[in-house]
Coordinates of C-alpha atoms in Angstrom, one line a residue:
M2 CA 179.5 210.1 50.6
A3 CA 178.2 206.9 52.3
A4 CA 181.1 204.3 53.4
D5 CA 181.4 200.7 52.9
P6 CA 179.9 199.0 56.0
W7 CA 182.8 196.8 55.8
I8 CA 185.0 199.7 56.4
V9 CA 182.7 201.1 59.2
L10 CA 182.8 197.6 60.9
A11 CA 186.6 197.4 60.6
A12 CA 186.8 200.7 62.4
A13 CA 184.2 199.1 65.0
A14 CA 186.4 196.1 65.4
V15 CA 189.7 198.1 65.9
E16 CA 188.1 200.4 68.4
G17 CA 186.5 197.4 70.2
A18 CA 189.7 195.4 70.5
F19 CA 191.9 198.2 71.4
G20 CA 190.2 201.3 72.7
Y21 CA 192.3 204.4 72.2
P22 CA 195.9 204.6 73.3
R23 CA 195.8 206.6 76.6
R24 CA 199.1 208.5 76.2
L25 CA 198.0 210.3 72.9
P26 CA 195.5 213.1 73.2
H27 CA 192.0 212.3 71.9
P28 CA 190.8 214.3 69.1
V29 CA 187.8 215.5 71.2
V30 CA 190.4 217.1 73.3
W31 CA 191.4 219.2 70.3
I32 CA 187.7 220.0 69.3
G33 CA 186.9 220.9 73.1
A34 CA 189.9 223.4 73.0
A35 CA 188.8 225.1 69.9
L36 CA 185.5 225.6 71.2
G37 CA 186.9 227.1 74.5
R38 CA 188.9 229.5 72.7
L39 CA 186.0 230.7 70.6
E40 CA 183.5 230.6 73.6
A41 CA 186.0 233.0 75.6
A42 CA 186.3 235.3 72.4
L43 CA 182.7 235.4 70.9
N44 CA 180.6 234.5 74.1
H45 CA 179.6 238.2 75.2
G46 CA 176.9 241.0 74.2
G47 CA 173.2 240.4 73.9
D48 CA 171.2 237.7 73.7
L49 CA 170.9 237.9 69.7
R50 CA 174.6 238.5 69.2
R51 CA 175.6 235.5 71.5
R52 CA 173.2 233.1 69.4
A53 CA 174.7 234.3 66.2
A54 CA 178.2 233.9 67.7
G55 CA 177.4 230.4 68.9
I56 CA 176.0 229.6 65.4
L57 CA 179.1 230.8 64.2
T58 CA 181.2 228.6 66.3
L59 CA 179.4 225.6 65.6
L60 CA 179.9 226.0 62.0
L61 CA 183.4 226.6 62.5
V62 CA 184.2 223.7 64.7
A63 CA 181.7 221.1 62.9
G64 CA 182.9 222.3 59.3
A65 CA 186.5 221.9 60.4
A66 CA 185.9 218.5 61.4
G67 CA 184.0 217.7 58.8
L68 CA 186.3 218.9 56.4
A69 CA 189.0 216.8 57.9
G70 CA 186.9 213.8 57.6
F71 CA 186.3 214.5 53.9
L72 CA 190.3 214.8 53.3
V73 CA 190.7 211.5 55.2
D74 CA 188.0 210.0 52.6
R75 CA 189.3 211.6 49.8
F76 CA 193.0 211.0 49.9
L77 CA 193.5 207.9 52.2
Q78 CA 192.7 205.4 49.8
G79 CA 194.2 202.1 48.7
W80 CA 197.2 201.5 50.5
A81 CA 196.3 203.9 53.3
L82 CA 193.0 202.3 53.7
I83 CA 194.3 200.8 57.4
L84 CA 195.1 204.5 58.4
T85 CA 191.7 205.6 57.5
I86 CA 190.1 202.9 59.6
A87 CA 192.5 203.7 62.6
L88 CA 191.7 207.4 62.3
A89 CA 187.9 206.8 62.0
S90 CA 187.8 204.4 65.1
T91 CA 188.8 207.5 67.1
G92 CA 185.4 208.5 66.6
L93 CA 184.1 205.6 68.4
A94 CA 183.9 204.7 72.2
A95 CA 182.3 201.1 72.4
R96 CA 185.2 199.7 74.5
S97 CA 185.8 202.9 76.4
L98 CA 182.4 203.0 77.6
Y99 CA 182.4 199.3 78.3
D100 CA 185.7 199.5 80.2
H101 CA 184.3 202.8 82.5
V102 CA 181.1 201.2 83.2
A103 CA 182.7 197.8 84.2
A104 CA 185.0 199.4 86.5
V105 CA 181.9 200.8 88.5
S106 CA 180.5 197.1 88.3
R107 CA 183.5 195.6 89.7
A108 CA 183.8 198.1 92.4
L109 CA 180.3 197.2 93.7
D110 CA 180.5 193.6 93.5
P111 CA 181.1 191.7 95.3
G112 CA 181.6 193.6 98.3
A113 CA 180.1 197.1 97.4
N114 CA 183.1 199.3 97.8
L115 CA 181.1 202.3 97.7
P116 CA 183.9 205.2 97.8
L117 CA 185.9 203.4 95.0
A118 CA 182.7 202.8 93.1
R119 CA 181.5 206.5 93.6
A120 CA 185.0 207.6 92.0
A121 CA 184.6 205.3 89.0
V122 CA 181.0 206.6 88.4
A123 CA 182.2 209.9 88.7
M124 CA 184.2 209.5 85.6
I125 CA 181.4 209.1 83.5
V126 CA 178.5 211.2 84.8
G127 CA 177.7 214.9 85.8
R128 CA 175.6 214.8 88.7
D129 CA 177.2 214.5 92.4
T130 CA 178.3 211.3 93.5
A131 CA 179.6 211.7 97.2
A132 CA 176.4 210.7 98.7
L133 CA 175.2 208.1 96.1
D134 CA 174.2 204.6 97.8
E135 CA 174.7 201.4 96.1
A136 CA 171.6 201.7 94.2
G137 CA 172.4 205.2 93.3
V138 CA 175.8 204.2 92.1
A139 CA 174.2 201.4 89.8
A140 CA 171.4 203.7 88.4
A141 CA 173.9 206.4 87.4
A142 CA 176.1 203.9 85.7
L143 CA 173.0 202.6 83.9
E144 CA 171.6 205.6 82.6
S145 CA 175.3 206.6 81.6
L146 CA 175.6 203.4 79.8
A147 CA 172.4 203.7 78.0
E148 CA 172.4 207.2 76.9
S149 CA 176.3 206.9 76.0
F150 CA 175.3 203.8 73.9
N151 CA 173.8 206.1 71.6
D152 CA 176.1 209.0 71.7
G153 CA 179.3 206.9 71.5
V154 CA 178.4 203.9 69.4
V155 CA 175.2 204.1 67.6
A156 CA 175.2 207.4 66.5
P157 CA 178.8 207.7 65.5
L158 CA 178.4 204.7 63.3
F159 CA 175.2 205.9 61.9
W160 CA 176.9 208.8 60.6
F161 CA 179.9 207.1 59.6
L162 CA 178.0 204.8 57.7
I163 CA 175.5 207.5 55.6
A164 CA 178.0 210.4 55.2
G165 CA 181.6 208.6 55.6
P166 CA 184.3 209.9 57.6
A167 CA 183.2 213.6 57.1
G168 CA 179.7 212.7 58.9
L169 CA 181.7 210.9 61.8
F170 CA 183.8 213.5 62.3
A171 CA 181.2 216.2 62.2
Y172 CA 179.0 214.3 64.5
K173 CA 181.7 214.1 67.1
A174 CA 182.1 217.9 66.7
V175 CA 178.8 218.7 67.5
N176 CA 178.1 216.2 70.0
T177 CA 181.1 217.6 71.9
A178 CA 179.9 221.2 71.5
D179 CA 176.6 220.2 72.9
S180 CA 178.3 218.7 76.2
M181 CA 180.4 221.9 76.6
I182 CA 178.3 224.8 75.6
G183 CA 174.5 223.4 74.9
H184 CA 173.3 224.3 78.4
R185 CA 170.0 225.9 79.2
E186 CA 172.0 228.2 82.0
Q187 CA 173.6 231.2 81.6
P188 CA 176.3 231.9 80.2
Y189 CA 175.5 229.5 77.3
R190 CA 171.8 229.7 77.2
C191 CA 172.0 231.8 73.9
F192 CA 175.5 231.0 72.9
G193 CA 174.8 227.3 73.1
W194 CA 171.5 227.2 71.5
A195 CA 172.8 225.9 67.8
A196 CA 174.8 223.4 69.5
A197 CA 172.2 222.0 71.3
R198 CA 169.3 221.7 68.3
A199 CA 172.2 220.3 66.1
D200 CA 172.9 217.6 68.5
D201 CA 169.1 216.9 68.9
L202 CA 168.9 216.7 65.2
M203 CA 171.8 214.5 64.4
N204 CA 170.7 212.1 67.3
L205 CA 167.0 212.0 66.4
I206 CA 167.1 208.6 64.4
P207 CA 170.3 207.1 66.0
A208 CA 168.6 207.3 69.7
R209 CA 165.5 205.7 68.5
I210 CA 167.6 202.7 66.9
A211 CA 170.1 202.5 70.1
G212 CA 166.7 202.2 72.4
A213 CA 165.2 199.7 69.9
L214 CA 168.4 197.6 70.2
I215 CA 168.3 197.3 73.8
A216 CA 164.6 196.2 73.8
L217 CA 165.6 193.9 70.7
V218 CA 168.2 191.9 72.5
A219 CA 166.3 191.9 75.7
G220 CA 163.4 190.7 74.2
C221 CA 161.5 193.4 76.4
G222 CA 161.4 196.8 77.3
W223 CA 159.3 198.1 74.3
R224 CA 156.4 199.1 76.3
V225 CA 158.4 201.0 79.0
M226 CA 160.4 202.8 76.1
W227 CA 157.4 204.0 74.4
R228 CA 155.7 205.2 77.5
D229 CA 158.6 206.8 79.1
A230 CA 160.8 207.9 76.6
A231 CA 159.1 211.2 76.1
K232 CA 159.5 212.1 79.6
H233 CA 163.1 213.2 79.3
V234 CA 163.9 216.6 79.1
S235 CA 165.9 215.7 75.9
P236 CA 164.1 214.3 72.8
N237 CA 166.6 211.7 72.2
S238 CA 168.0 210.4 75.5
G239 CA 165.0 209.1 77.0
W240 CA 164.7 206.3 74.4
P241 CA 167.6 204.3 75.2
E242 CA 167.5 204.9 78.9
A243 CA 163.6 203.9 79.2
A244 CA 164.7 201.0 77.1
M245 CA 167.1 200.2 79.6
A246 CA 165.0 200.6 82.6
G247 CA 162.3 198.4 80.8
A248 CA 164.8 195.6 79.7
L249 CA 166.3 195.4 83.3
G250 CA 162.9 195.5 85.1
V251 CA 164.3 198.8 87.2
R252 CA 163.6 202.0 87.9
L253 CA 165.8 204.5 86.4
G254 CA 166.1 208.8 86.7
G255 CA 164.5 210.5 89.5
P256 CA 165.9 213.1 91.9
A257 CA 169.7 213.9 91.4
S258 CA 172.4 216.7 92.3
Y259 CA 174.2 218.5 90.1
D260 CA 176.9 221.0 91.7
G261 CA 175.3 221.0 95.1
V262 CA 171.7 221.8 93.5
P263 CA 168.7 219.1 93.8
H264 CA 167.1 218.5 90.6
E265 CA 163.9 216.6 90.0
R266 CA 164.2 214.3 87.2
P267 CA 161.6 212.1 85.5
T268 CA 161.5 208.4 86.4
F269 CA 161.7 205.4 83.6
G270 CA 160.3 202.2 84.4
E271 CA 158.3 201.0 87.2
G272 CA 160.5 198.3 89.2
P273 CA 162.8 198.6 92.2
R274 CA 165.9 200.6 92.0
P275 CA 169.0 198.8 90.3
S276 CA 171.4 196.5 92.2
P277 CA 175.0 195.6 91.4
L278 CA 173.4 192.4 89.4
D279 CA 171.3 194.7 87.6
L280 CA 174.3 196.8 86.5
R281 CA 176.1 193.4 85.2
R282 CA 172.9 192.6 83.2
G283 CA 173.0 196.0 81.8
L284 CA 176.5 195.6 80.6
G285 CA 175.3 192.1 79.0
L286 CA 172.7 193.8 77.3
Y287 CA 175.0 196.4 75.7
L288 CA 177.6 193.9 74.4
R289 CA 174.7 191.8 72.7
A290 CA 173.4 195.0 71.1
C291 CA 176.9 196.1 69.9
A292 CA 176.9 192.3 68.6
V293 CA 173.8 192.9 66.7
L294 CA 175.2 196.2 65.4
A295 CA 178.4 194.4 64.3
A296 CA 176.1 191.8 62.3
A297 CA 173.9 194.3 60.8
L298 CA 177.2 196.1 59.3
A299 CA 178.2 192.6 57.9
L300 CA 175.1 192.1 56.5
G301 CA 175.2 195.4 55.0
G302 CA 178.8 194.7 53.6
L303 CA 177.4 191.7 51.9
L304 CA 174.8 193.8 50.0
W305 CA 176.9 196.5 49.2
P306 CA 177.3 197.2 45.7
R307 CA 180.7 196.7 44.2

């Protein structure tokens, strides 16, 4: 059931103002623990068996998360609305994303403390960071900012709005499953197939919204987004990343190393490699895009039937 845009906006405001308490285990940790146990128990045998086990794993975890959201929506009404908003805010990550990327930016500016910047960016990217130069750190942070703007902000809000807490929690479960097991390499190639395809499907619309928002607040970047988005191996991640590259007039993507193995990646944009100033500009675009999202939710609240 669709959620009242005012409730969605309230949850976003709570997360934006306070973030998630660091001393409390995040629900994503519980989802990850469940996925880890199921993977250890079920990911063996032939390819067909592994694929079937992966489908079952996704149904169990995403189904349980969606059911939890449904129960929140069904029973926490009226006086407990504040609790509903607080629980829903745990599925969002706008404040967390900003804080992590801002930490990278502070390390790079004004004095380019590369060891500190590399350590900070290692918290939000999967690539090897020990050999990254200043531009490499800035690029990694910008790519993570753009992609996570969708995964941590736009997509959760989208599914919360159209399907209530059940949609929000189910999305977070699918997205977490994709991060943990949705890989092309063994032993996840077959077992993680369902998680990867479900994540692609659930991000199909939100990723394009995220890219459009970045280009909209920048007043440019549309051409690069339309031209380069399809270069990405993911059908979705290229949209916000290409939009960010075009909006800033920089080049993102390119070769990167993961666990010591070099990977050739496509490039987005056609400008120079990003600088610390470009990273600060990217954070500004991110904040403005979040503000446009909030305004859209407020407008939706005014139009929502009572």
